[in-house]
CSV table of C-alpha atoms and ligand atoms in Angstrom, one decimal:
chain,number,residue,atom,x,y,z
A,272,UNK,CA,28.2,5.7,-3.6
A,273,UNK,CA,27.3,2.2,-4.7
A,274,UNK,CA,24.5,2.9,-7.2
A,275,UNK,CA,21.5,0.6,-5.7
A,276,UNK,CA,18.7,3.2,-5.8
A,277,UNK,CA,16.4,3.0,-8.7
A,278,UNK,CA,16.0,6.9,-8.9
A,279,UNK,CA,19.8,6.7,-9.6
A,280,UNK,CA,19.8,3.9,-12.3
A,281,UNK,CA,17.1,5.5,-13.9
A,282,UNK,CA,19.3,8.5,-14.4
A,283,UNK,CA,22.1,6.6,-16.3
A,284,UNK,CA,19.4,4.9,-18.3
A,285,UNK,CA,17.9,7.8,-19.3
A,286,UNK,CA,18.9,7.9,-22.7
A,287,UNK,CA,19.0,4.3,-23.3
A,288,UNK,CA,16.7,1.7,-25.0
A,289,UNK,CA,17.3,-1.0,-22.4
A,290,UNK,CA,17.4,-1.5,-18.6
A,291,UNK,CA,19.4,-3.7,-16.4
A,292,UNK,CA,18.9,-7.4,-16.8
A,293,UNK,CA,17.4,-7.9,-13.1
A,294,UNK,CA,14.5,-5.3,-13.9
A,295,UNK,CA,13.4,-7.2,-16.6
A,296,UNK,CA,10.4,-9.2,-16.0
A,297,UNK,CA,9.7,-13.1,-17.1
A,298,UNK,CA,7.2,-13.1,-19.9
A,299,UNK,CA,4.5,-14.3,-17.5
A,300,UNK,CA,5.0,-10.9,-15.8
A,301,UNK,CA,5.7,-8.4,-18.1
A,302,UNK,CA,3.1,-5.7,-18.4
A,303,UNK,CA,2.8,-5.5,-22.2
A,304,UNK,CA,2.2,-9.0,-22.5
A,305,UNK,CA,-0.1,-9.5,-19.5
A,306,UNK,CA,-2.4,-6.4,-19.2
A,307,UNK,CA,-5.8,-6.2,-20.5
A,308,UNK,CA,-6.1,-3.3,-22.8
A,309,UNK,CA,-8.7,-1.3,-24.6
A,310,UNK,CA,-11.1,-2.3,-21.2
A,311,UNK,CA,-11.1,-0.4,-18.4
A,312,UNK,CA,-12.3,-2.1,-15.5
A,313,UNK,CA,-14.6,0.2,-13.3
A,314,UNK,CA,-13.6,-0.8,-9.7
A,315,UNK,CA,-16.4,0.3,-7.2
A,316,UNK,CA,-16.3,4.0,-6.3
A,317,UNK,CA,-18.3,4.9,-3.5
A,318,UNK,CA,-19.6,8.0,-2.6
A,319,UNK,CA,-19.2,8.3,1.5
A,320,UNK,CA,-21.9,11.3,1.4
A,321,UNK,CA,-24.6,8.4,0.6
A,322,UNK,CA,-27.3,7.2,3.2
A,323,UNK,CA,-25.1,5.0,5.8
A,324,UNK,CA,-27.0,2.1,5.0
A,325,UNK,CA,-25.9,2.5,1.1
A,326,UNK,CA,-22.5,3.1,2.2
A,327,UNK,CA,-22.3,-0.4,4.1
A,328,UNK,CA,-24.0,-2.4,1.7
A,329,UNK,CA,-21.7,-1.1,-1.0
A,330,UNK,CA,-18.4,-1.6,0.9
A,331,UNK,CA,-19.4,-4.9,2.0
A,332,UNK,CA,-20.1,-5.9,-1.8
A,333,UNK,CA,-16.9,-4.1,-2.9
A,334,UNK,CA,-14.9,-6.3,0.1
A,335,UNK,CA,-16.1,-9.3,-1.0
A,336,UNK,CA,-16.2,-9.2,-4.6
A,337,UNK,CA,-13.1,-6.9,-5.3
A,338,UNK,CA,-11.2,-6.4,-2.5
A,339,UNK,CA,-10.6,-3.2,-3.8
A,340,UNK,CA,-12.6,0.3,-4.0
A,341,UNK,CA,-12.3,4.1,-4.2
A,342,UNK,CA,-13.9,6.3,-2.0
A,343,UNK,CA,-14.8,10.1,-2.8
A,344,UNK,CA,-16.5,12.4,-0.4
A,345,UNK,CA,-14.2,11.1,2.2
A,346,UNK,CA,-13.7,14.4,4.1
A,347,UNK,CA,-10.0,14.6,3.6
A,348,UNK,CA,-9.7,18.1,2.1
A,349,UNK,CA,-7.7,18.4,-1.2
A,350,UNK,CA,-5.3,20.6,0.5
A,351,UNK,CA,-4.2,18.2,3.0
A,352,UNK,CA,-3.8,15.5,0.4
A,353,UNK,CA,-1.9,18.2,-1.8
A,354,UNK,CA,0.5,19.3,1.1
A,355,UNK,CA,1.4,15.4,1.8
A,356,UNK,CA,2.2,14.8,-1.8
A,357,UNK,CA,4.6,18.0,-2.0
A,358,UNK,CA,6.5,17.4,1.0
A,359,UNK,CA,7.1,13.8,-0.4
A,360,UNK,CA,8.0,14.6,-3.6
A,361,UNK,CA,10.4,17.4,-2.4
A,362,UNK,CA,12.1,14.5,-0.1
A,363,UNK,CA,12.7,12.3,-3.2
A,364,UNK,CA,14.1,15.5,-5.1
A,365,UNK,CA,16.9,15.8,-2.4
A,366,UNK,CA,20.4,15.0,-3.6
A,367,UNK,CA,20.7,11.3,-3.1
A,368,UNK,CA,23.1,11.6,0.0
A,369,UNK,CA,20.5,13.6,1.8
A,370,UNK,CA,18.0,10.8,1.7
A,371,UNK,CA,20.3,8.4,2.6
A,372,UNK,CA,20.4,9.6,6.2
A,373,UNK,CA,17.1,8.1,6.6
A,374,UNK,CA,18.5,4.8,4.8
A,375,UNK,CA,17.1,1.5,6.7
A,376,UNK,CA,19.5,0.6,9.1
A,377,UNK,CA,21.7,-2.1,7.2
A,378,UNK,CA,21.7,-4.8,10.2
A,379,UNK,CA,18.1,-5.5,11.7
A,380,UNK,CA,14.8,-6.0,10.4
A,381,UNK,CA,13.3,-2.6,10.5
A,382,UNK,CA,10.9,-1.6,7.8
A,383,UNK,CA,11.1,2.0,8.5
A,384,UNK,CA,13.2,4.1,6.5
A,385,UNK,CA,14.2,4.6,3.1
A,386,UNK,CA,15.4,1.5,0.8
A,387,UNK,CA,14.8,-0.1,-2.2
A,388,UNK,CA,13.7,-3.5,-2.2
A,389,UNK,CA,11.2,-5.0,0.7
A,390,UNK,CA,11.3,-8.7,0.1
A,391,UNK,CA,13.9,-11.3,-2.1
A,392,UNK,CA,12.0,-12.3,-5.4
A,393,UNK,CA,12.6,-15.2,-7.2
A,394,UNK,CA,15.4,-15.1,-9.4
A,395,UNK,CA,16.5,-11.9,-7.9
A,396,UNK,CA,14.4,-9.9,-10.0
A,397,UNK,CA,14.0,-6.1,-8.9
A,398,UNK,CA,11.0,-3.9,-8.7
A,399,UNK,CA,11.5,-0.2,-10.4
A,400,UNK,CA,10.8,2.0,-7.3
A,401,UNK,CA,12.3,3.2,-4.4
A,402,UNK,CA,10.5,3.8,-0.8
A,403,UNK,CA,10.2,5.3,2.5
A,404,UNK,CA,8.4,3.7,5.4
A,405,UNK,CA,7.8,5.4,8.8
A,406,UNK,CA,5.1,5.1,11.1
A,407,UNK,CA,2.7,8.0,11.5
A,408,UNK,CA,0.3,6.6,14.5
A,409,UNK,CA,0.1,5.7,17.4
A,410,UNK,CA,2.6,8.5,19.2
A,411,UNK,CA,4.0,5.5,21.2
A,412,UNK,CA,5.2,3.8,17.8
A,413,UNK,CA,6.5,7.0,15.9
A,414,UNK,CA,10.2,6.8,15.4
A,415,UNK,CA,11.1,10.4,14.2
A,416,UNK,CA,14.2,9.5,13.2
A,417,UNK,CA,12.9,8.2,10.0
A,418,UNK,CA,10.9,11.1,9.2
A,419,UNK,CA,12.7,13.6,6.7
A,420,UNK,CA,13.6,16.9,8.6
A,421,UNK,CA,13.6,18.7,4.8
A,422,UNK,CA,11.3,19.6,3.5
A,423,UNK,CA,10.7,21.5,6.7
A,424,UNK,CA,7.0,21.0,6.5
A,425,UNK,CA,7.2,17.3,6.2
A,426,UNK,CA,6.0,16.7,9.8
A,427,UNK,CA,3.2,18.8,9.7
A,428,UNK,CA,1.7,17.6,6.6
A,429,UNK,CA,2.3,13.9,7.4
A,430,UNK,CA,0.5,14.7,10.9
A,431,UNK,CA,-2.3,16.6,9.4
A,432,UNK,CA,-3.1,14.1,6.4
A,433,UNK,CA,-2.6,11.0,9.4
A,434,UNK,CA,-5.5,12.9,11.6
A,435,UNK,CA,-7.8,13.4,8.8
A,436,UNK,CA,-7.2,9.7,7.6
A,437,UNK,CA,-7.8,8.1,10.9
A,438,UNK,CA,-11.4,9.4,10.9
A,439,UNK,CA,-11.8,7.5,7.4
A,440,UNK,CA,-10.2,4.8,8.8
A,441,UNK,CA,-12.7,4.5,11.9
A,442,UNK,CA,-15.8,4.7,9.6
A,443,UNK,CA,-14.5,1.8,7.1
A,444,UNK,CA,-13.9,-0.5,10.2
A,445,UNK,CA,-17.6,0.0,11.4
A,446,UNK,CA,-18.9,-0.4,7.8
A,447,UNK,CA,-17.0,-3.8,7.3
A,448,UNK,CA,-18.3,-4.7,10.7
A,449,UNK,CA,-21.8,-4.1,9.9
A,450,UNK,CA,-21.4,-5.7,6.6
A,451,UNK,CA,-20.4,-8.7,8.6
A,452,UNK,CA,-23.5,-8.6,10.9
A,453,UNK,CA,-21.2,-7.6,13.4
A,454,UNK,CA,-21.7,-4.6,15.7
A,455,UNK,CA,-20.1,-1.9,14.7
A,456,UNK,CA,-17.0,-1.7,17.1
A,457,UNK,CA,-16.0,-5.5,16.4
A,458,UNK,CA,-13.9,-5.5,13.7
A,459,UNK,CA,-11.7,-2.5,15.0
A,460,UNK,CA,-11.7,-4.5,18.7
A,461,UNK,CA,-9.9,-7.4,16.4
A,462,UNK,CA,-7.3,-5.5,14.5
A,463,UNK,CA,-5.9,-3.9,17.6
A,464,UNK,CA,-8.4,-1.2,18.5
A,465,UNK,CA,-6.5,2.1,19.4
A,466,UNK,CA,-3.2,0.3,18.9
A,467,UNK,CA,-3.5,-0.3,15.6
A,468,UNK,CA,-0.3,1.0,13.5
A,469,UNK,CA,-0.3,3.5,10.6
A,470,UNK,CA,2.5,2.7,8.5
A,471,UNK,CA,3.1,5.5,5.8
A,472,UNK,CA,5.2,4.1,2.7
A,473,UNK,CA,6.3,6.7,-0.1
A,474,UNK,CA,6.8,4.8,-3.1
A,475,UNK,CA,8.8,6.7,-5.9
A,476,UNK,CA,8.5,5.2,-9.5
A,477,UNK,CA,11.3,6.8,-11.7
A,478,UNK,CA,10.8,7.3,-15.5
A,479,UNK,CA,11.8,3.8,-17.2
A,480,UNK,CA,13.1,3.4,-20.2
A,481,UNK,CA,11.0,0.3,-20.9
A,482,UNK,CA,7.9,0.1,-18.9
A,483,UNK,CA,6.8,-2.5,-20.9
A,484,UNK,CA,9.3,-5.1,-19.6
A,485,UNK,CA,9.6,-3.9,-15.9
A,486,UNK,CA,7.0,-3.9,-13.1
A,487,UNK,CA,7.1,-1.3,-10.2
A,488,UNK,CA,5.8,-3.3,-7.0
A,489,UNK,CA,5.3,-7.0,-8.1
A,490,UNK,CA,2.0,-8.8,-7.5
A,491,UNK,CA,1.2,-9.3,-3.9
A,492,UNK,CA,-1.8,-8.7,-1.4
A,493,UNK,CA,-0.9,-6.5,1.3
A,494,UNK,CA,-0.4,-8.0,4.9
A,495,UNK,CA,-2.0,-5.2,6.6
A,496,UNK,CA,-5.9,-4.7,7.6
A,497,UNK,CA,-6.7,-2.1,5.3
A,498,UNK,CA,-4.4,-0.1,3.0
A,499,UNK,CA,-5.1,3.5,2.2
A,500,UNK,CA,-3.6,4.8,-0.7
A,501,UNK,CA,-3.4,8.3,-2.7
A,502,UNK,CA,-1.3,8.1,-5.9
A,503,UNK,CA,-0.2,10.8,-7.9
A,504,UNK,CA,-1.8,11.7,-11.5
A,505,UNK,CA,0.1,9.2,-13.3
A,506,UNK,CA,-1.6,5.7,-13.7
A,507,UNK,CA,0.1,2.4,-12.9
A,508,UNK,CA,-2.1,0.4,-10.2
A,509,UNK,CA,-3.2,-2.7,-11.3
A,510,UNK,CA,-5.7,-5.2,-10.0
A,511,UNK,CA,-6.1,-8.9,-10.8
A,512,UNK,CA,-9.4,-9.7,-11.6
A,513,UNK,CA,-11.2,-12.9,-13.2
A,514,UNK,CA,-7.6,-14.2,-13.9
A,515,UNK,CA,-6.4,-11.0,-15.7
A,516,UNK,CA,-4.6,-7.7,-14.8
A,517,UNK,CA,-6.4,-4.4,-15.4
A,518,UNK,CA,-5.5,-0.9,-14.7
A,519,UNK,CA,-7.0,1.0,-12.1
A,520,UNK,CA,-8.7,4.4,-13.1
A,521,UNK,CA,-7.1,7.4,-11.4
A,522,UNK,CA,-9.8,9.3,-9.9
A,523,UNK,CA,-8.2,12.7,-8.6
A,524,UNK,CA,-8.5,13.3,-4.7
A,525,UNK,CA,-10.1,9.7,-4.4
A,526,UNK,CA,-8.6,7.3,-1.9
A,527,UNK,CA,-8.1,3.7,-2.6
A,528,UNK,CA,-9.1,1.1,-0.4
A,529,UNK,CA,-7.2,-2.1,-0.4
A,530,UNK,CA,-8.5,-5.2,1.8
A,531,UNK,CA,-5.4,-6.4,3.3
A,532,UNK,CA,-4.9,-10.1,4.5
A,533,UNK,CA,-5.9,-9.4,7.8
A,534,UNK,CA,-9.2,-8.4,7.3
A,535,UNK,CA,-9.4,-11.5,4.9
A,536,UNK,CA,-8.5,-13.7,8.1
A,537,UNK,CA,-10.6,-12.1,10.5
A,538,UNK,CA,-13.8,-12.3,8.1
A,539,UNK,CA,-13.4,-16.1,7.8
A,540,UNK,CA,-12.8,-15.1,4.0
A,541,UNK,CA,-15.9,-13.0,3.3
A,542,UNK,CA,-13.6,-10.2,2.2
A,543,UNK,CA,-10.9,-10.7,0.1
A,544,UNK,CA,-7.3,-9.2,0.0
A,545,UNK,CA,-6.9,-8.0,-3.4
A,546,UNK,CA,-4.1,-9.2,-5.4
A,547,UNK,CA,-2.6,-6.0,-7.2
A,548,UNK,CA,0.8,-4.8,-8.6
A,549,UNK,CA,1.9,-1.4,-10.3
A,550,UNK,CA,3.7,-0.6,-13.7
A,551,UNK,CA,5.9,2.1,-14.5
A,552,UNK,CA,6.0,5.1,-17.0
A,553,UNK,CA,8.3,6.1,-19.8
A,554,UNK,CA,8.6,9.8,-19.2
A,555,UNK,CA,7.0,10.4,-16.1
A,556,UNK,CA,7.5,9.8,-12.1
A,557,UNK,CA,4.7,8.0,-10.5
A,558,UNK,CA,4.4,8.2,-6.6
A,559,UNK,CA,1.9,7.1,-4.3
A,560,UNK,CA,1.4,7.0,-0.7
A,561,UNK,CA,0.0,4.1,0.8
A,562,UNK,CA,-1.1,3.8,4.6
A,563,UNK,CA,-0.9,0.1,5.8
A,564,UNK,CA,-3.0,-0.2,8.8
A,565,UNK,CA,-1.2,-2.9,11.1
A,566,UNK,CA,-2.6,-5.0,14.1
A,567,UNK,CA,0.5,-4.3,16.9
A,568,UNK,CA,3.3,-7.1,16.4
A,569,UNK,CA,2.0,-9.0,19.4
A,570,UNK,CA,-1.7,-9.0,18.4
A,571,UNK,CA,-3.1,-12.0,17.7
A,572,UNK,CA,-5.2,-12.4,15.0
A,573,UNK,CA,-7.3,-15.1,13.5
A,574,UNK,CA,-11.6,-15.4,12.3
A,575,UNK,CA,-13.6,-13.7,14.5
A,576,UNK,CA,-15.3,-16.2,17.0
A,577,UNK,CA,-19.0,-15.3,16.2
A,578,UNK,CA,-18.1,-15.8,12.4
A,579,UNK,CA,-17.2,-19.4,12.4
A,580,UNK,CA,-19.2,-22.7,13.8
A,581,UNK,CA,-20.0,-25.9,12.6
A,582,UNK,CA,-21.3,-24.5,9.1
A,583,UNK,CA,-18.5,-22.2,8.9
A,584,UNK,CA,-15.2,-23.9,10.1
A,585,UNK,CA,-12.3,-21.5,10.3
A,586,UNK,CA,-10.5,-21.3,7.0
A,587,UNK,CA,-7.5,-19.4,8.8
A,588,UNK,CA,-4.9,-19.8,11.7
A,589,UNK,CA,-5.0,-17.7,14.7
A,590,UNK,CA,-1.3,-16.2,15.2
A,591,UNK,CA,0.6,-13.2,16.3
A,592,UNK,CA,0.7,-10.4,13.6
A,593,UNK,CA,4.5,-10.3,14.1
A,594,UNK,CA,4.5,-14.1,13.1
A,595,UNK,CA,2.1,-13.5,10.1
A,596,UNK,CA,4.5,-11.0,8.9
A,597,UNK,CA,8.0,-13.0,9.5
A,598,UNK,CA,6.4,-15.9,7.6
A,599,UNK,CA,5.2,-13.7,4.3
A,600,UNK,CA,8.2,-11.8,4.1
A,601,UNK,CA,10.2,-15.2,4.3
A,602,UNK,CA,7.7,-16.8,1.9
A,603,UNK,CA,6.8,-19.8,4.3
A,604,UNK,CA,3.5,-21.2,4.4
A,605,UNK,CA,1.3,-19.5,7.0
B,846,OGA,C1,2.4,-1.2,-2.4
B,846,OGA,C2,1.3,-1.0,-3.6
B,846,OGA,C3,0.6,0.3,-5.3
B,846,OGA,C4,0.5,1.5,-5.8
B,846,OGA,O1,3.1,-0.3,-2.1
B,846,OGA,O2,2.1,-2.2,-1.2
B,846,OGA,O3,0.7,-1.8,-3.7
B,846,OGA,O4,0.0,1.9,-6.5
B,846,OGA,N1,1.8,-0.1,-4.4
B,846,OGA,O5,1.8,2.2,-6.0
B,847,NI,NI1,0.0,-3.1,-1.9
């Protein structure tokens, strides 16, 4: 088998002090050079058991200033998160050929499946990460062919997590809506209502002999509306703030909320999609489980009409989500 998965390359690189050239970032990107050290940035941590008015204010402020925040007391039991993580880890620890059964189809443009790179990078560089994508909601959008059958509890663990996650997502949409001075239901309606699609991704970042030179996922904003992420205990998520890169603190059992491009667009720029990236680790495997909340492909999204006017001209075009995705993946102007 051709060695193309980073997990396989990592095994070959284990006793070396170098990594293949395509993983070495330019000096403007190398984490050792570009990360602010000695100062841990406190991204907002929002306790969802506080009074709703306070939560709305905190979510709106974090969405406008940071585009990223962590939530605690979100109502997803530790055990449900633990099971999601356990089955994902077990899948990635299967022999390579068992994972390849779920590989993204070579032809076609399916996002779903097991794979290595998402979009072409400048100068052909690669991220030190493999991934698995599959939709988890709504039932009509699910393609079970991309859900691992092994471990056998994979499906149950993903279903239990998704059910709990949906309740958190609905609350976040409501609070973001209230934070814009809208009725509680308006943001969710603008992103596709109950047709909103939940795309699960598992990122698997194997140990890397030169974490100072490589990146996991390169700097980007998510195309989604919101992304809700749980990491394992190995730090690696970084956020770009005031022109510098900072590590995001790991808080056990917190859910990390990213504002994606679509929320920035519908809010006409009040909320900001966060620029983020991930680093890798020398001796440990990092994993993360982002769920991208995406409008259905044919759904049109633009600034919410109530938020624009003579004093507030639209800053973004209205277009179908599938057209937005196509332009972003092909690096075309929106
Ligand atoms: C992503 C992403 C960050 C992480 O997959 O879009 O930003 O912490 N991942 O793994
Ligand atoms: Ni991301």
